[in-house]
Structures are given as structure tokens and as C-alpha cells.
Amino acid sequence: MLRKHYSRAASIALVAGMYVVALGLGIVTFFQAKGSMPEIWAVLLADVVMTVIIWGFGLLYENVSVYDPYWSVIPPVFFTLWAFYKDCFTLPVILLLVAVWWWGIRLTGNWAWTFKGLAHEDWRYTRYRETLSPFLFQLTNFFGLNMMPTLLVFACMLPGFGLFETTEPANVLTWAGFAVCIGAATLQLVADTQIHRFRAAHPRRVCDAGLWKHGRHPNYLGEIMMWWGVWVMYASLRGIDWLMLAPFAMTDLFLFISIPMMERRQLAHKPAYAEYRKRTRLFI
């Protein structure tokens, strides 16, 4: 295993290099596989291969957090490459690209802003390391912390890929879905900016200012809204079908896993959070 004594800048550069390697091998995988399976399945296979590579780098550097930017980097990159591969730049596709790039840049920027370097691992992963046996931790690491998010985000991307398969012009609902996406990413930007400033000015206090005064998880609300917005764009042109399950699954992830985990941590480390929880709704 490689030790992790790198500066923050060097750590970000290393992570970026990992993603370039993974993307290159993912592209090779796609072109090798697309002749023997439907193209969208070849995209999924490339996504899985890339996840395995990033997981491998996480093992090498003993840090699961190298996977964290995958969530926000892959959708805009995949959609952009798909647009060039399909030579498809209809208005609905352009709206999708604008929305996903705005969301991806914002979320990846927030990761870079808060990333402390390869010597630091997210508290959730550290807790798993400390409470699980090495074997169970590695199973959780591969399937739960790396592969499951990849598959969930890919499922939520399917409505976006569906926009490439239609020649229907954008309509009012398409623009409404686009507006939801832009609003969702902007909501996340404002929420994260507010909490970063609050924590810097009031260490260890519960953030109850700005958007956080009206909802306990405005940033998570923005993430949920983002994928519903993509689906609305798809449904506006292709109708309602089983792909509606994708944003439902994303919503369930936050409602039943991410938010409860975060709230348990807040209650354990900040006694005032219990009172904040009583007077403040889950979302805005």
C-alpha cells in the first residue's frame, strides 16, 4: 500500500490522474464491447470497469474517498462523450448537457474545496473501517461504497440517455425539467456556501442560518431535485414509463440511508442538534 503523505494540491492532482486512467480504460472497454451487446450495456460495462479501477486506487492509497468525485464527474463526461459519439446536439440534449455540467462542476468544486488530501478519509468510511472486520469492510467498500452508487447514478442517467433517442422538439415540460435541474444545483451551491461560512465563523455550532434555518438538508434536497429534473425532461418527450423508478431510488437513498446516517452523527456530536431537529423540517 502507498502511504498518503501528499499535500492537498498533490492529492487532487493524483485523484485527477486516477480518473484520467479510469476514463481511458473505460473508453477502450466500450469500443471493445459495443459490437457484442447493445451500446447502452457497453456504456454500463465501461462504467463498472472504471469503478473497479477507482476502487483499486482506493485500495492502493488506503482511502475510499478517492471514489467521492465519481458521483459528479461521470454524468457530464459520459453525456458529453455520448453526444459526440451519436453526433446528437438537439435542443433537449443541449439543455441536458448545460444542466448536468452546471450540477457536476458545482458538486465537484465542493468536493475539491472540502477535500483535505489523501491523508484524510471521509468519516463514514472511517467508521466502517473501525466497526467492521477487514473482510466485511472490503465487501462493504466494493459493493456498498463504490459499485452501488455507480449503478444508482447510472440508473438515474438512463432518462438522460433517452433524450438522445428522440427527435421531438423541446416543449414547456422539457424546459420545466431543465429549470428544476438548474434550480437544484443552485440550491446546493447556496446551501453549501452558507454552511461552509457558518462553520468557519461558528465552529461546532449547529448551522441554522440561511436555507438551513428552513430545512435540515437543503443540499440533499437539491441532489434529489436534480435527478427528478432529468426525468421530467425525459418524460416530457418520451412519456412516463419504468424509468421513473430511477429518481425514486435516488430519493430513497437519501431518505433512508444518507440522511439518517448524517443525523445520527449530528446528534452524537452536537447536543443542540436535537432541538434544531424538533423545530426544523427535513427539507425546505
Tab-separated table of C-alpha atoms in Angstrom:
chain	number	residue	atom	x	y	z
A	1	MET	CA	0.000	0.000	0.000
A	2	LEU	CA	1.133	3.551	-0.736
A	3	ARG	CA	1.325	5.923	2.168
A	4	LYS	CA	-0.597	9.130	1.856
A	5	HIS	CA	1.824	11.915	2.792
A	6	TYR	CA	0.876	14.298	-0.004
A	7	SER	CA	-0.118	17.929	0.027
A	8	ARG	CA	-3.721	18.823	-0.743
A	9	ALA	CA	-2.788	20.055	-4.226
A	10	ALA	CA	-0.742	16.935	-4.954
A	11	SER	CA	-3.591	14.765	-3.680
A	12	ILE	CA	-6.109	16.439	-6.001
A	13	ALA	CA	-3.694	16.031	-8.919
A	14	LEU	CA	-3.264	12.337	-8.092
A	15	VAL	CA	-7.018	11.798	-7.913
A	16	ALA	CA	-7.431	13.596	-11.252
A	17	GLY	CA	-4.793	11.285	-12.734
A	18	MET	CA	-6.672	8.254	-11.426
A	19	TYR	CA	-9.807	9.430	-13.210
A	20	VAL	CA	-7.987	10.042	-16.474
A	21	VAL	CA	-6.619	6.481	-16.359
A	22	ALA	CA	-10.050	5.087	-15.497
A	23	LEU	CA	-11.767	7.057	-18.271
A	24	GLY	CA	-9.225	5.930	-20.845
A	25	LEU	CA	-9.724	2.286	-19.953
A	26	GLY	CA	-13.483	2.817	-19.847
A	27	ILE	CA	-13.463	4.154	-23.414
A	28	VAL	CA	-11.411	1.159	-24.552
A	29	THR	CA	-13.889	-1.151	-22.810
A	30	PHE	CA	-16.844	0.498	-24.553
A	31	PHE	CA	-15.405	0.154	-28.044
A	32	GLN	CA	-14.351	-3.433	-27.393
A	33	ALA	CA	-17.786	-4.396	-26.085
A	34	LYS	CA	-20.238	-2.440	-28.235
A	35	GLY	CA	-20.129	-4.932	-31.096
A	36	SER	CA	-21.324	-7.803	-28.923
A	37	MET	CA	-24.060	-6.095	-26.867
A	38	PRO	CA	-26.437	-3.131	-27.027
A	39	GLU	CA	-24.493	0.106	-26.842
A	40	ILE	CA	-26.090	1.250	-23.593
A	41	TRP	CA	-24.983	-2.017	-21.969
A	42	ALA	CA	-21.471	-1.336	-23.248
A	43	VAL	CA	-21.640	2.068	-21.539
A	44	LEU	CA	-22.691	0.364	-18.308
A	45	LEU	CA	-19.834	-2.121	-18.628
A	46	ALA	CA	-17.380	0.746	-19.123
A	47	ASP	CA	-18.849	2.445	-16.045
A	48	VAL	CA	-18.380	-0.725	-13.984
A	49	VAL	CA	-14.803	-1.187	-15.219
A	50	MET	CA	-13.996	2.413	-14.331
A	51	THR	CA	-15.475	1.926	-10.873
A	52	VAL	CA	-13.317	-1.147	-10.317
A	53	ILE	CA	-10.254	0.871	-11.306
A	54	ILE	CA	-11.109	3.713	-8.903
A	55	TRP	CA	-11.833	1.143	-6.187
A	56	GLY	CA	-8.393	-0.345	-6.875
A	57	PHE	CA	-6.764	3.066	-6.482
A	58	GLY	CA	-8.671	3.434	-3.209
A	59	LEU	CA	-7.131	0.179	-2.004
A	60	LEU	CA	-3.691	1.264	-3.163
A	61	TYR	CA	-3.887	4.556	-1.280
A	62	GLU	CA	-5.924	3.115	1.609
A	63	ASN	CA	-8.578	5.765	1.102
A	64	VAL	CA	-12.146	5.121	-0.054
A	65	SER	CA	-12.636	8.868	-0.530
A	66	VAL	CA	-10.909	8.724	-3.926
A	67	TYR	CA	-14.300	7.498	-5.185
A	68	ASP	CA	-16.208	10.557	-3.911
A	69	PRO	CA	-15.899	12.757	-7.049
A	70	TYR	CA	-17.027	9.864	-9.267
A	71	TRP	CA	-20.637	10.734	-8.437
A	72	SER	CA	-20.426	14.177	-10.036
A	73	VAL	CA	-17.682	13.723	-12.644
A	74	ILE	CA	-19.062	10.792	-14.629
A	75	PRO	CA	-22.554	12.045	-15.694
A	76	PRO	CA	-21.409	15.202	-17.515
A	77	VAL	CA	-18.425	13.428	-19.064
A	78	PHE	CA	-20.488	10.436	-20.212
A	79	PHE	CA	-23.305	12.575	-21.630
A	80	THR	CA	-20.842	14.796	-23.485
A	81	LEU	CA	-18.954	11.853	-24.984
A	82	TRP	CA	-22.293	10.276	-25.918
A	83	ALA	CA	-23.404	13.474	-27.680
A	84	PHE	CA	-20.259	13.428	-29.825
A	85	TYR	CA	-20.454	9.674	-30.387
A	86	LYS	CA	-24.078	9.936	-31.528
A	87	ASP	CA	-23.494	13.308	-33.213
A	88	CYS	CA	-26.652	14.453	-31.466
A	89	PHE	CA	-26.983	18.055	-30.331
A	90	THR	CA	-30.722	18.656	-30.382
A	91	LEU	CA	-32.120	21.329	-28.073
A	92	PRO	CA	-33.219	18.783	-25.412
A	93	VAL	CA	-29.704	17.280	-25.434
A	94	ILE	CA	-28.094	20.723	-25.159
A	95	LEU	CA	-30.367	21.541	-22.217
A	96	LEU	CA	-29.364	18.262	-20.589
A	97	LEU	CA	-25.663	18.995	-21.100
A	98	VAL	CA	-25.941	22.517	-19.685
A	99	ALA	CA	-27.859	21.298	-16.636
A	100	VAL	CA	-25.601	18.343	-15.892
A	101	TRP	CA	-22.400	20.322	-16.376
A	102	TRP	CA	-23.645	23.082	-14.046
A	103	TRP	CA	-24.537	20.463	-11.449
A	104	GLY	CA	-21.307	18.481	-11.957
A	105	ILE	CA	-18.966	21.469	-11.808
A	106	ARG	CA	-20.662	22.760	-8.684
A	107	LEU	CA	-20.630	19.417	-6.870
A	108	THR	CA	-17.087	18.530	-7.917
A	109	GLY	CA	-15.964	22.008	-6.898
A	110	ASN	CA	-17.496	21.488	-3.474
A	111	TRP	CA	-15.613	18.192	-3.185
A	112	ALA	CA	-12.324	19.886	-4.132
A	113	TRP	CA	-12.990	22.700	-1.657
A	114	THR	CA	-13.570	20.308	1.239
A	115	PHE	CA	-11.036	17.617	0.251
A	116	LYS	CA	-8.178	17.654	2.758
A	117	GLY	CA	-5.889	15.302	0.888
A	118	LEU	CA	-5.191	11.597	0.655
A	119	ALA	CA	-4.243	11.507	4.317
A	120	HIS	CA	-7.886	12.198	5.173
A	121	GLU	CA	-10.794	9.809	4.668
A	122	ASP	CA	-14.489	10.647	4.997
A	123	TRP	CA	-15.810	9.940	8.494
A	124	ARG	CA	-18.378	7.454	7.176
A	125	TYR	CA	-15.704	5.262	5.638
A	126	THR	CA	-13.525	5.531	8.737
A	127	ARG	CA	-16.434	4.382	10.851
A	128	TYR	CA	-16.889	1.314	8.678
A	129	ARG	CA	-13.164	0.556	8.941
A	130	GLU	CA	-13.357	0.766	12.713
A	131	THR	CA	-16.565	-1.201	13.258
A	132	LEU	CA	-16.353	-3.962	10.626
A	133	SER	CA	-13.926	-6.834	10.278
A	134	PRO	CA	-11.376	-6.334	7.465
A	135	PHE	CA	-13.223	-8.836	5.261
A	136	LEU	CA	-16.659	-7.266	5.820
A	137	PHE	CA	-15.221	-3.802	5.349
A	138	GLN	CA	-13.786	-4.718	1.951
A	139	LEU	CA	-17.113	-6.240	0.887
A	140	THR	CA	-18.891	-3.072	2.012
A	141	ASN	CA	-16.234	-0.962	0.349
A	142	PHE	CA	-16.558	-2.617	-3.058
A	143	PHE	CA	-20.290	-3.269	-3.256
A	144	GLY	CA	-21.774	-0.613	-0.965
A	145	LEU	CA	-19.421	2.363	-1.182
A	146	ASN	CA	-18.256	2.064	-4.797
A	147	MET	CA	-20.407	-0.149	-7.008
A	148	MET	CA	-23.847	0.640	-5.583
A	149	PRO	CA	-23.559	4.419	-6.105
A	150	THR	CA	-22.214	3.834	-9.616
A	151	LEU	CA	-25.203	1.657	-10.539
A	152	LEU	CA	-27.673	4.047	-8.916
A	153	VAL	CA	-26.305	7.089	-10.724
A	154	PHE	CA	-26.207	5.148	-13.989
A	155	ALA	CA	-29.880	4.245	-13.497
A	156	CYS	CA	-30.657	7.931	-12.961
A	157	MET	CA	-28.702	8.746	-16.134
A	158	LEU	CA	-30.870	6.444	-18.270
A	159	PRO	CA	-33.613	9.074	-18.737
A	160	GLY	CA	-30.872	11.429	-19.921
A	161	PHE	CA	-29.628	8.876	-22.429
A	162	GLY	CA	-33.250	8.535	-23.569
A	163	LEU	CA	-33.201	12.160	-24.730
A	164	PHE	CA	-30.709	11.168	-27.410
A	165	GLU	CA	-33.229	8.726	-28.894
A	166	THR	CA	-35.954	11.216	-29.744
A	167	THR	CA	-36.352	13.848	-32.425
A	168	GLU	CA	-39.226	15.555	-30.609
A	169	PRO	CA	-38.614	19.279	-30.027
A	170	ALA	CA	-38.324	20.653	-26.519
A	171	ASN	CA	-41.649	21.645	-25.012
A	172	VAL	CA	-42.782	23.510	-21.901
A	173	LEU	CA	-42.238	20.469	-19.662
A	174	THR	CA	-38.750	19.955	-21.092
A	175	TRP	CA	-37.876	23.498	-20.106
A	176	ALA	CA	-39.524	22.940	-16.713
A	177	GLY	CA	-37.315	19.918	-16.083
A	178	PHE	CA	-34.286	21.958	-17.147
A	179	ALA	CA	-35.310	24.712	-14.720
A	180	VAL	CA	-35.629	22.159	-11.912
A	181	CYS	CA	-32.080	20.917	-12.628
A	182	ILE	CA	-30.595	24.411	-12.693
A	183	GLY	CA	-32.525	25.367	-9.565
A	184	ALA	CA	-31.423	22.179	-7.809
A	185	ALA	CA	-27.715	22.760	-8.458
A	186	THR	CA	-28.063	26.424	-7.487
A	187	LEU	CA	-29.859	25.427	-4.282
A	188	GLN	CA	-26.942	23.127	-3.460
A	189	LEU	CA	-24.449	25.894	-4.205
A	190	VAL	CA	-26.182	28.340	-1.873
A	191	ALA	CA	-26.676	25.727	0.868
A	192	ASP	CA	-23.067	24.540	0.807
A	193	THR	CA	-21.693	28.091	0.693
A	194	GLN	CA	-23.809	29.052	3.679
A	195	ILE	CA	-22.796	26.061	5.779
A	196	HIS	CA	-19.084	26.471	4.973
A	197	ARG	CA	-19.199	30.115	6.057
A	198	PHE	CA	-21.219	29.310	9.172
A	199	ARG	CA	-18.864	26.556	10.287
A	200	ALA	CA	-15.843	28.802	9.770
A	201	ALA	CA	-17.436	31.542	11.903
A	202	HIS	CA	-19.102	29.269	14.482
A	203	PRO	CA	-17.152	26.019	14.949
A	204	ARG	CA	-19.077	23.121	16.482
A	205	ARG	CA	-22.387	25.005	16.399
A	206	VAL	CA	-25.429	23.694	14.546
A	207	CYS	CA	-25.925	25.643	11.328
A	208	ASP	CA	-29.378	27.226	11.488
A	209	ALA	CA	-28.828	30.196	9.221
A	210	GLY	CA	-29.979	30.881	5.681
A	211	LEU	CA	-31.524	27.875	3.963
A	212	TRP	CA	-30.545	25.746	6.951
A	213	LYS	CA	-32.997	27.706	9.079
A	214	HIS	CA	-35.852	26.354	6.999
A	215	GLY	CA	-34.649	22.798	6.315
A	216	ARG	CA	-32.124	20.403	7.815
A	217	HIS	CA	-30.840	19.093	4.471
A	218	PRO	CA	-31.248	21.642	1.651
A	219	ASN	CA	-28.169	20.255	-0.110
A	220	TYR	CA	-29.637	16.755	-0.203
A	221	LEU	CA	-32.934	18.199	-1.415
A	222	GLY	CA	-31.039	19.747	-4.320
A	223	GLU	CA	-29.492	16.376	-5.217
A	224	ILE	CA	-32.896	14.697	-5.234
A	225	MET	CA	-34.394	17.505	-7.319
A	226	MET	CA	-31.574	17.244	-9.853
A	227	TRP	CA	-32.437	13.701	-10.892
A	228	TRP	CA	-36.167	14.366	-10.877
A	229	GLY	CA	-35.461	17.275	-13.218
A	230	VAL	CA	-33.602	14.998	-15.642
A	231	TRP	CA	-36.502	12.564	-15.552
A	232	VAL	CA	-39.052	15.339	-16.194
A	233	MET	CA	-37.067	16.353	-19.285
A	234	TYR	CA	-37.176	12.738	-20.473
A	235	ALA	CA	-40.858	12.213	-19.641
A	236	SER	CA	-41.799	15.423	-21.459
A	237	LEU	CA	-40.695	13.810	-24.735
A	238	ARG	CA	-40.916	10.055	-24.152
A	239	GLY	CA	-43.796	9.746	-21.678
A	240	ILE	CA	-43.989	8.076	-18.268
A	241	ASP	CA	-42.501	4.600	-18.084
A	242	TRP	CA	-40.432	2.380	-15.773
A	243	LEU	CA	-37.522	4.828	-15.794
A	244	MET	CA	-39.493	6.802	-13.213
A	245	LEU	CA	-38.136	4.248	-10.729
A	246	ALA	CA	-34.650	5.777	-11.083
A	247	PRO	CA	-35.313	9.118	-9.332
A	248	PHE	CA	-37.455	7.256	-6.790
A	249	ALA	CA	-34.435	5.072	-5.975
A	250	MET	CA	-32.237	8.157	-5.584
A	251	THR	CA	-34.820	9.716	-3.276
A	252	ASP	CA	-34.909	6.549	-1.170
A	253	LEU	CA	-31.105	6.534	-0.895
A	254	PHE	CA	-31.140	9.927	0.765
A	255	LEU	CA	-34.276	9.388	2.850
A	256	PHE	CA	-33.316	6.007	4.263
A	257	ILE	CA	-29.500	5.901	4.202
A	258	SER	CA	-27.667	9.210	3.783
A	259	ILE	CA	-29.901	11.447	5.892
A	260	PRO	CA	-30.368	9.038	8.844
A	261	MET	CA	-26.597	8.417	8.935
A	262	MET	CA	-25.848	12.138	8.929
A	263	GLU	CA	-28.445	12.868	11.591
A	264	ARG	CA	-27.136	10.159	13.916
A	265	ARG	CA	-23.677	11.707	13.654
A	266	GLN	CA	-25.006	15.200	14.327
A	267	LEU	CA	-26.984	14.032	17.350
A	268	ALA	CA	-23.921	12.247	18.730
A	269	HIS	CA	-21.532	15.184	18.315
A	270	LYS	CA	-23.792	18.221	18.728
A	271	PRO	CA	-26.323	18.039	21.600
A	272	ALA	CA	-28.079	21.160	20.278
A	273	TYR	CA	-28.982	19.277	17.105
A	274	ALA	CA	-31.860	17.509	18.890
A	275	GLU	CA	-33.629	20.826	19.484
A	276	TYR	CA	-32.808	22.013	15.952
A	277	ARG	CA	-34.285	18.781	14.647
A	278	LYS	CA	-37.540	19.380	16.519
A	279	ARG	CA	-38.102	22.871	15.154
A	280	THR	CA	-36.779	22.429	11.605
A	281	ARG	CA	-38.269	20.360	8.811
A	282	LEU	CA	-36.330	17.730	6.927
A	283	PHE	CA	-36.374	19.758	3.707
A	284	ILE	CA	-37.276	23.349	2.947
